[in-house]
Coordinates of C-alpha atoms and ligand atoms in Angstrom, one line a residue:
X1 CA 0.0 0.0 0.0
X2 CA 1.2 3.6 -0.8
X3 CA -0.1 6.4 0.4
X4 CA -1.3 9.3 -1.3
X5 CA -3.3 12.5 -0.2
X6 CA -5.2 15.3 -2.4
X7 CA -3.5 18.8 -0.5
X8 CA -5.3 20.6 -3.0
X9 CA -7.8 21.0 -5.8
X10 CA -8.4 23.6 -8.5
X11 CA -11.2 22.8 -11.0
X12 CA -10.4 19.2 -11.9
X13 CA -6.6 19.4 -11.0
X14 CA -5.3 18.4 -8.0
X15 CA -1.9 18.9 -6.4
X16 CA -1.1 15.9 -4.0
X17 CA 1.8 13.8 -2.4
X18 CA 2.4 10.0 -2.7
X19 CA 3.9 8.3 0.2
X20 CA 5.8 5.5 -0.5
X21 CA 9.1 3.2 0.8
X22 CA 12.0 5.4 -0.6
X23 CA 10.2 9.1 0.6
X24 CA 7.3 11.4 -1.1
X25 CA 7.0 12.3 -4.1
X26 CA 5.1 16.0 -4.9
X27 CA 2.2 15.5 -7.7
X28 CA 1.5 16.7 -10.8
X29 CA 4.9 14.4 -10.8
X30 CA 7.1 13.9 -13.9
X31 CA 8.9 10.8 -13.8
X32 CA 12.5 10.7 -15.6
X33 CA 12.6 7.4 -17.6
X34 CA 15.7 5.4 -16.7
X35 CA 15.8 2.4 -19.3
X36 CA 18.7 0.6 -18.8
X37 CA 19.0 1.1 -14.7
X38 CA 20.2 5.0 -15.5
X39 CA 18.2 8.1 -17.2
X40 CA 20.2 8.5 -20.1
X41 CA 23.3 10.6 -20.1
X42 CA 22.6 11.8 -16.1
X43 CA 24.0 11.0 -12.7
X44 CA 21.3 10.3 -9.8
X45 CA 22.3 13.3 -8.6
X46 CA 21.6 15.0 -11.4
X47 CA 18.2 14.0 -11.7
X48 CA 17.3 14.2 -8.2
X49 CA 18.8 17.9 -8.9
X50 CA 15.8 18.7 -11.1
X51 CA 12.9 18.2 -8.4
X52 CA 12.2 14.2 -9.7
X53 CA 11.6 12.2 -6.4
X54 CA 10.7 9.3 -8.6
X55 CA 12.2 7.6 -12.1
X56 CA 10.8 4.9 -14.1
X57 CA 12.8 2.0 -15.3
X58 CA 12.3 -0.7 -17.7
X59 CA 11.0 -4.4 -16.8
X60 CA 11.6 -5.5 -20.5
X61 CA 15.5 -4.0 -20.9
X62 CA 16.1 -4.9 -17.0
X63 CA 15.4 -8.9 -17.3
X64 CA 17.2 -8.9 -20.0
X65 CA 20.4 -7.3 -18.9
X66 CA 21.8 -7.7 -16.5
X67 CA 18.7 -9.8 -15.0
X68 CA 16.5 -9.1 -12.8
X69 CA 17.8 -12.2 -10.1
X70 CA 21.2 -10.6 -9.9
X71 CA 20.2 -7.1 -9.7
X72 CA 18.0 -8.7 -5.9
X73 CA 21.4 -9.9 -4.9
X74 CA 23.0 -6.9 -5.9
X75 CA 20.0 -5.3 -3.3
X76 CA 18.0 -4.0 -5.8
X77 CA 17.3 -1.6 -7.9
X78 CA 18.0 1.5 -5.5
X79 CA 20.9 0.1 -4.2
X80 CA 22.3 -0.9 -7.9
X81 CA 21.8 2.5 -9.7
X82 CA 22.2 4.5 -6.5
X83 CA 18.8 6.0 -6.7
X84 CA 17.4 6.5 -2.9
X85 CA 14.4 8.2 -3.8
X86 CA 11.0 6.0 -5.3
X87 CA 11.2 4.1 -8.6
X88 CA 8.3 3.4 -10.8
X89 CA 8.7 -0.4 -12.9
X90 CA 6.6 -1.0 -16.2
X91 CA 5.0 -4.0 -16.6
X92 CA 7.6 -4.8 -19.9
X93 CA 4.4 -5.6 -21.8
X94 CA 4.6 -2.1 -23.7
X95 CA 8.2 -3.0 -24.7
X96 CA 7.4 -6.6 -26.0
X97 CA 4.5 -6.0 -27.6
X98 CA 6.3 -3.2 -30.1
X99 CA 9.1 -6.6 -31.1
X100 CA 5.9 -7.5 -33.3
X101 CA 7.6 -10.6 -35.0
X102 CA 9.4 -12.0 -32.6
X103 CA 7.0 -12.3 -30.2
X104 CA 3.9 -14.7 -29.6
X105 CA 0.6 -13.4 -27.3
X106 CA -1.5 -15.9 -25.7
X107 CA -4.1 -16.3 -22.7
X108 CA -1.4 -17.0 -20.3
X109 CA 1.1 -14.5 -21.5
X110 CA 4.0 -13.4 -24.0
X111 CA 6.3 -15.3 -25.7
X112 CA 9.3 -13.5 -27.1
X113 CA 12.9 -13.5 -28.5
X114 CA 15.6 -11.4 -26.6
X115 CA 16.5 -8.2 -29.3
X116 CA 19.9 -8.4 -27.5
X117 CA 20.8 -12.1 -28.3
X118 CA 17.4 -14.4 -30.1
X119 CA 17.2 -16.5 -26.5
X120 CA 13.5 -17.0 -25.5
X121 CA 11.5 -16.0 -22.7
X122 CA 8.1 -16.1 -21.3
X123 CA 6.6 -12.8 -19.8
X124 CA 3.0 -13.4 -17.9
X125 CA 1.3 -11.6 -15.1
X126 CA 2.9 -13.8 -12.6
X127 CA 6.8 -13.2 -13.6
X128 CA 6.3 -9.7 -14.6
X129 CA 5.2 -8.9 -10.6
X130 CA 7.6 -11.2 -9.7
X131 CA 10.7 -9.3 -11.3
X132 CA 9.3 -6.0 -10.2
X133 CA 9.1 -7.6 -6.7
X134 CA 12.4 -8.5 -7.4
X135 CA 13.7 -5.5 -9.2
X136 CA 12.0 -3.8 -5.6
X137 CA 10.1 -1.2 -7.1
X138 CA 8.0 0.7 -5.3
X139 CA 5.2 0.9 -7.5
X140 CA 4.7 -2.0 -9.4
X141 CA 2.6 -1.9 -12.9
X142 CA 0.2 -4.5 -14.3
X143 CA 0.9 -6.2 -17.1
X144 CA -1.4 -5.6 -20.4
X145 CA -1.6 -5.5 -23.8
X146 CA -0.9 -2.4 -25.5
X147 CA -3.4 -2.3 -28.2
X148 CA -2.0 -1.2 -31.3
X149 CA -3.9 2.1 -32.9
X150 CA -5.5 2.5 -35.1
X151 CA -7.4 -1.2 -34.2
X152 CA -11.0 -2.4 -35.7
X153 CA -13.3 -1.7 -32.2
X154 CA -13.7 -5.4 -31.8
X155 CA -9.8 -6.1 -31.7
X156 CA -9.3 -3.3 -29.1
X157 CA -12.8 -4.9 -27.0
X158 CA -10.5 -7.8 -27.1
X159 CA -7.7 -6.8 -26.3
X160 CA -8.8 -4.8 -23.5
X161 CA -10.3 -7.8 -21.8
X162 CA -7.3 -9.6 -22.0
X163 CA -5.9 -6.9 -20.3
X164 CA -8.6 -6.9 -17.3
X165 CA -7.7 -10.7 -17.2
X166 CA -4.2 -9.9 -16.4
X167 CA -4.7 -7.0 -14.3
X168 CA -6.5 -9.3 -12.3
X169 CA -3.7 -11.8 -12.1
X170 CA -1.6 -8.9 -11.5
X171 CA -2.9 -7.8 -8.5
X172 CA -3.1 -11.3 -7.0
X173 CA 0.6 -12.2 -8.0
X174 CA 0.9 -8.9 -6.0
X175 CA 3.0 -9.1 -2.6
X176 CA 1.5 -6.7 -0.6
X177 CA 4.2 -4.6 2.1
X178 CA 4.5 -0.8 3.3
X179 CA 5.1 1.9 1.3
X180 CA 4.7 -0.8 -2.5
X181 CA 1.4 -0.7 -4.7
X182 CA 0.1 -1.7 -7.3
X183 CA -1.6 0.6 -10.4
X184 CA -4.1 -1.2 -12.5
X185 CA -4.1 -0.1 -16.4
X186 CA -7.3 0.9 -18.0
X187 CA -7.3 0.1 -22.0
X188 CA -10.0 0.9 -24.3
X189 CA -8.4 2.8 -27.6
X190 CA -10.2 5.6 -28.0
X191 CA -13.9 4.1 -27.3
X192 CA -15.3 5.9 -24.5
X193 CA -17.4 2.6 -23.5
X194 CA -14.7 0.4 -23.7
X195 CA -12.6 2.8 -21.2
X196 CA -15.2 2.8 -19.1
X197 CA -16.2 -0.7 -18.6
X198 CA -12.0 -1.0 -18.4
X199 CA -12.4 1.3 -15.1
X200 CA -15.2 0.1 -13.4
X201 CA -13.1 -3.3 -13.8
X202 CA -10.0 -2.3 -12.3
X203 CA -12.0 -0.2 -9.4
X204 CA -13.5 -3.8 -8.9
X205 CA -10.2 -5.6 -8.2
X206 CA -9.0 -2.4 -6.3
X207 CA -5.5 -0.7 -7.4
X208 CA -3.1 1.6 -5.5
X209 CA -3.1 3.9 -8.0
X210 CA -4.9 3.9 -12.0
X211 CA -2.8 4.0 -15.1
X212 CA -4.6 5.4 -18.5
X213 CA -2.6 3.3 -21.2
X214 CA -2.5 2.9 -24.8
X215 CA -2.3 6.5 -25.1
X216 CA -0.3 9.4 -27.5
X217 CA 0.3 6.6 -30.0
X218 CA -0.8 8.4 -32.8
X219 CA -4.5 9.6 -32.2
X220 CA -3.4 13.3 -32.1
X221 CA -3.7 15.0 -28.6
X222 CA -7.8 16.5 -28.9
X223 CA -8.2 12.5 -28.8
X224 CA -5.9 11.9 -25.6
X225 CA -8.1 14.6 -24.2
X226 CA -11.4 13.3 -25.3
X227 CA -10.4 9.7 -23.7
X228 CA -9.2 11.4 -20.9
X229 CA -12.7 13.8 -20.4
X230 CA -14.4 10.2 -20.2
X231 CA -11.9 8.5 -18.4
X232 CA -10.8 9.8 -15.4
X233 CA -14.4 10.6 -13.4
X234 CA -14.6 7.1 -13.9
X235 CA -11.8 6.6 -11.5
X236 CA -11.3 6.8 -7.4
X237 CA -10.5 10.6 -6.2
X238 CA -8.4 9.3 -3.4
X239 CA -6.4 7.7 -5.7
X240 CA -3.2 8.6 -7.5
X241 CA -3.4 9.0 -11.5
X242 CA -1.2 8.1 -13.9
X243 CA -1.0 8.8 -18.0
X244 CA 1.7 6.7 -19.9
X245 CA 3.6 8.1 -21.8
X246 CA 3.0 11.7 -22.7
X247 CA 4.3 14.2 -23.5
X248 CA 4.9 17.5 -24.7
X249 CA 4.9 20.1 -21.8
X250 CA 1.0 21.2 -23.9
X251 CA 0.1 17.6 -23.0
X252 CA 1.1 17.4 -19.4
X253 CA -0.7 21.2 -18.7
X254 CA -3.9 19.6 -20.2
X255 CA -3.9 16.3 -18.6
X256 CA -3.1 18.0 -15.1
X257 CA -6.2 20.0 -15.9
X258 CA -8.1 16.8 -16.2
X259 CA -7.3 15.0 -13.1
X260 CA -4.0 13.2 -14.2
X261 CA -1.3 13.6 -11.0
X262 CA 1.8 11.6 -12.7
X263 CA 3.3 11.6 -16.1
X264 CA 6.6 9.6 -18.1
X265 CA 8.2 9.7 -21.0
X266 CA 10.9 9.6 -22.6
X267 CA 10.5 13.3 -24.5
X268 CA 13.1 15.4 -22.2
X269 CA 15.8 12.6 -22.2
X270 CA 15.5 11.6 -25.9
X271 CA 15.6 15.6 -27.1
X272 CA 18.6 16.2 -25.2
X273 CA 20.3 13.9 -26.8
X274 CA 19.6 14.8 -30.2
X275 CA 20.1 18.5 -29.3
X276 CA 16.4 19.5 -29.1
X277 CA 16.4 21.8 -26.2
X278 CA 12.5 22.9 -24.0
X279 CA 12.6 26.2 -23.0
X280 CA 10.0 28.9 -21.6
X281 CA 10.4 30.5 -25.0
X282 CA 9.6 27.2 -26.9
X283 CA 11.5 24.5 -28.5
X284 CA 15.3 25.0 -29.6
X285 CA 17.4 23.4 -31.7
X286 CA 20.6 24.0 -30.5
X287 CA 22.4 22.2 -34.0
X288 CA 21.0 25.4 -36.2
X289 CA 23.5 27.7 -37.3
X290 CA 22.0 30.7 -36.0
X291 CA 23.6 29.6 -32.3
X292 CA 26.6 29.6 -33.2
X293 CA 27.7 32.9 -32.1
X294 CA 25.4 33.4 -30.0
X295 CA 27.0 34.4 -26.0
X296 CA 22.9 34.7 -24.7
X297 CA 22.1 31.7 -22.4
X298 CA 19.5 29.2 -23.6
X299 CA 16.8 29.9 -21.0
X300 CA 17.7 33.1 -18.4
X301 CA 14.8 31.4 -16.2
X302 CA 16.4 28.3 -16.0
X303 CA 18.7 27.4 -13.0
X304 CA 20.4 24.0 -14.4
X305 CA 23.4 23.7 -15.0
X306 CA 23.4 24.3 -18.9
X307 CA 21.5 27.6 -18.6
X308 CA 24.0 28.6 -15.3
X309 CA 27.3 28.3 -16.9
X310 CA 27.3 27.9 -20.9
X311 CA 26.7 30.1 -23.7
X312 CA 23.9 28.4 -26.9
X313 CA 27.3 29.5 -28.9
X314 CA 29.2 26.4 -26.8
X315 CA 26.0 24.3 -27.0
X316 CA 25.6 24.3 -30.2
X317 CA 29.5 23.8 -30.9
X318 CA 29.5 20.5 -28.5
X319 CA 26.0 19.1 -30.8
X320 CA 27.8 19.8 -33.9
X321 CA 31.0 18.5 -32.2
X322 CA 28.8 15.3 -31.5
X323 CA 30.5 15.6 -27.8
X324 CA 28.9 13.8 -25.2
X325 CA 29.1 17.0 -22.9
X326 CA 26.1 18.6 -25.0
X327 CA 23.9 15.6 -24.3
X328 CA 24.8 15.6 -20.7
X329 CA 24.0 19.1 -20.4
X330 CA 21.0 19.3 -22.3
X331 CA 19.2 16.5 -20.8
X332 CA 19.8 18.5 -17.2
X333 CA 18.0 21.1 -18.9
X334 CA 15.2 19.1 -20.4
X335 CA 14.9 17.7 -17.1
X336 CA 15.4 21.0 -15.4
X337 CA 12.4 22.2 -17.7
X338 CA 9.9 19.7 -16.9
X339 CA 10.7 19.8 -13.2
X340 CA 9.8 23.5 -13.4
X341 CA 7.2 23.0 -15.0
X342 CA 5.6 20.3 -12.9
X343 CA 6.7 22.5 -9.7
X344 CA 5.0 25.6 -11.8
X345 CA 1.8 23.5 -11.9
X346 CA 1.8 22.4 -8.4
X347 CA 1.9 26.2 -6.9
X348 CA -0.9 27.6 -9.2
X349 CA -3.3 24.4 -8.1
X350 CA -2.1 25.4 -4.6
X351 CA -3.0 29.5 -5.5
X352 CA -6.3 28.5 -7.7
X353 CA -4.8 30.1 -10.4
X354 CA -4.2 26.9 -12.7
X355 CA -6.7 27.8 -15.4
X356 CA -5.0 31.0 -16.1
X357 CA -1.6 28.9 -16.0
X358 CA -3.0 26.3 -18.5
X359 CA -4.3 29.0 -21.0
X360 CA -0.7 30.2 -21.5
X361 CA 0.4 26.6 -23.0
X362 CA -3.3 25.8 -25.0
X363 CA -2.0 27.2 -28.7
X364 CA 1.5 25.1 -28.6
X365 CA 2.3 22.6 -30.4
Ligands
ZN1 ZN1 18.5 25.1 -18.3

């Protein structure tokens, strides 16, 4: 069980704090993705340097490599990557499902083929808790079906109930202790019926916390929204929110303004690395030529260490340099960005000025 508690409400937003084994976290919350055991190009101090109390790291990459056995006699996942504030695990269904050919579905799970070396394995309910039990995340994800968009309805109707099948076994492969949970995952493509009958499932079995899946996959973001608008009454106020996947800083403003309290993806981290740069001034690419001479700092608000100490002039040099310095720095300030943001959110919920605050980001793209 984790705790969480709504501090504060403004229309359907709400600014709230989960409790959980490795400390709170602060929500809206923005959760750095951490693959491979380490958010891309960043030190844990780094991160935790941004305002993230809590990361999100990768069932599917972890089993593979290095294991998820030896990373619990290693002492787990905090321990191994040096992270002592909360992680978040995926289920590894999202990442299995996208190996398309190498993989087999079935009733009682997936069969796949390792990308990293052809050997085969057998992801179900059962092992995916296991090695998140294992991994010792603190919030655990059910394992489902991504549906694939765009889907005839009765493949998504489907696919959905396979997905309250396993949520079910989920929960009960489950190993309940302090400060752990459990989020269930409602499915449902973009059919407001399906979503909803998805819901009322998971409120049935009872969750921690409710996940909104199968999401920013291509439906365009007035489409999130709608699923969203029909989605998350459905589910329990005193219970934390949580929409995979998305997004763009637009995205997170208007989920927040619908009810959603948690957010991943692997945006910030990605953009950083290919020199794409958030800012309160919009999106930068830092490789264009017009930086190059350029002394003015990327974002004078900003208080990472890109924005503190370097000129776009020397960012753009180390992109074009292809040094790894640029995508160290630029994913602090990705990061730096969305932590602001979230932290931005958070205070104007707290003020009841949020609506005002989300009319600022409604024209972006
Ligand atoms: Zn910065």
């Amino acid at each position: 069980m984790i705790g969480f508690q709504v501090l504060a409400r403004d229309g359907a937003a709400r600014r709230g704090r989960l409790t959980t084994a490795h400390g709170a976290v602060e929500t809206p919350a923005f959760m750095p993705v951490g693959t491979a055991g380490t958010v891309k190009a960043m030190t844990p101090e780094g991160v935790a340097a941004t305002g993230a109390r809590i990361v999100l790291g990768n069932t599917y990459h972890l089993m593979l490599r290095p294991g998820a056995e030896r990373i619990a006699a290693l002492g787990g996942l905090h321990r191994f990557m040096n992270w002592p504030h909360a992680i978040l695990t995926d289920s590894g269904g999202f990442q299995v499902m996208s190996l398309a050919a190498r993989r087999t579905m079935a009733e009682a799970g997936v069969t796949f083929r390792s990308h990293l070396d052809g050997s085969l394995y057998e992801l179900t309910p059962e092992r995916s808790i296991a090695i998140q039990h294992l991994l010792g995340a603190d919030i655990t994800m059910a394992l489902d079906e991504c549906t694939p968009y765009p889907a005839p309805p009765e493949a998504v109707e489907s696919s959905m109930e396979l997905s309250m099948r396993w949520a079910e076994r989920s929960r009960r492969a489950f190993v309940d202790r302090p400060g752990h949970g459990i989020f269930g995952i409602v499915q449902g493509g973009v059919h407001p019926d399906l979503r909803l009958r998805s819901a009322a499932k998971l409120v049935g079995i009872g969750f921690d916390g409710y996940a909104v899946g199968g999401l920013a996959i291509g439906e365009g973001r007035e489409t999130t929204f709608a699923v969203l608008d029909a989605t998350v009454p459905a589910l329990p106020e005193d219970r934390p929110r949580y929409l995979m996947g998305v997004g763009k800083p637009a995205d997170l403003v208007g989920a927040v303004a619908r009810g959603i309290d948690m957010f991943d993806c692997v945006l910030p981290t990605r953009s950083g690395r290919t020199a794409q740069a958030f800012t309160r001034s919009g999106v930068v690419n830092l490789r264009n030529a017009r930086h190059a001479d350029d002394p003015a700092q990327l974002d004078p608000e900003c208080c990472c260490p890109a924005c503190t100490g370097y000129s776009r002039a020397y960012l753009h040099h180390l992109s074009r340099a292809g040094e790894i310095l640029g995508s160290m720095l630029l994913t602090a300030h990705n990061l730096q960005y969305y932590g602001d943001l979230m932290a931005a959110m958070r205070a104007a919920i707290e003020a009841g000025t949020f609506a005002a605050f989300a009319a600022a980001f409604e024209n972006e793209g």
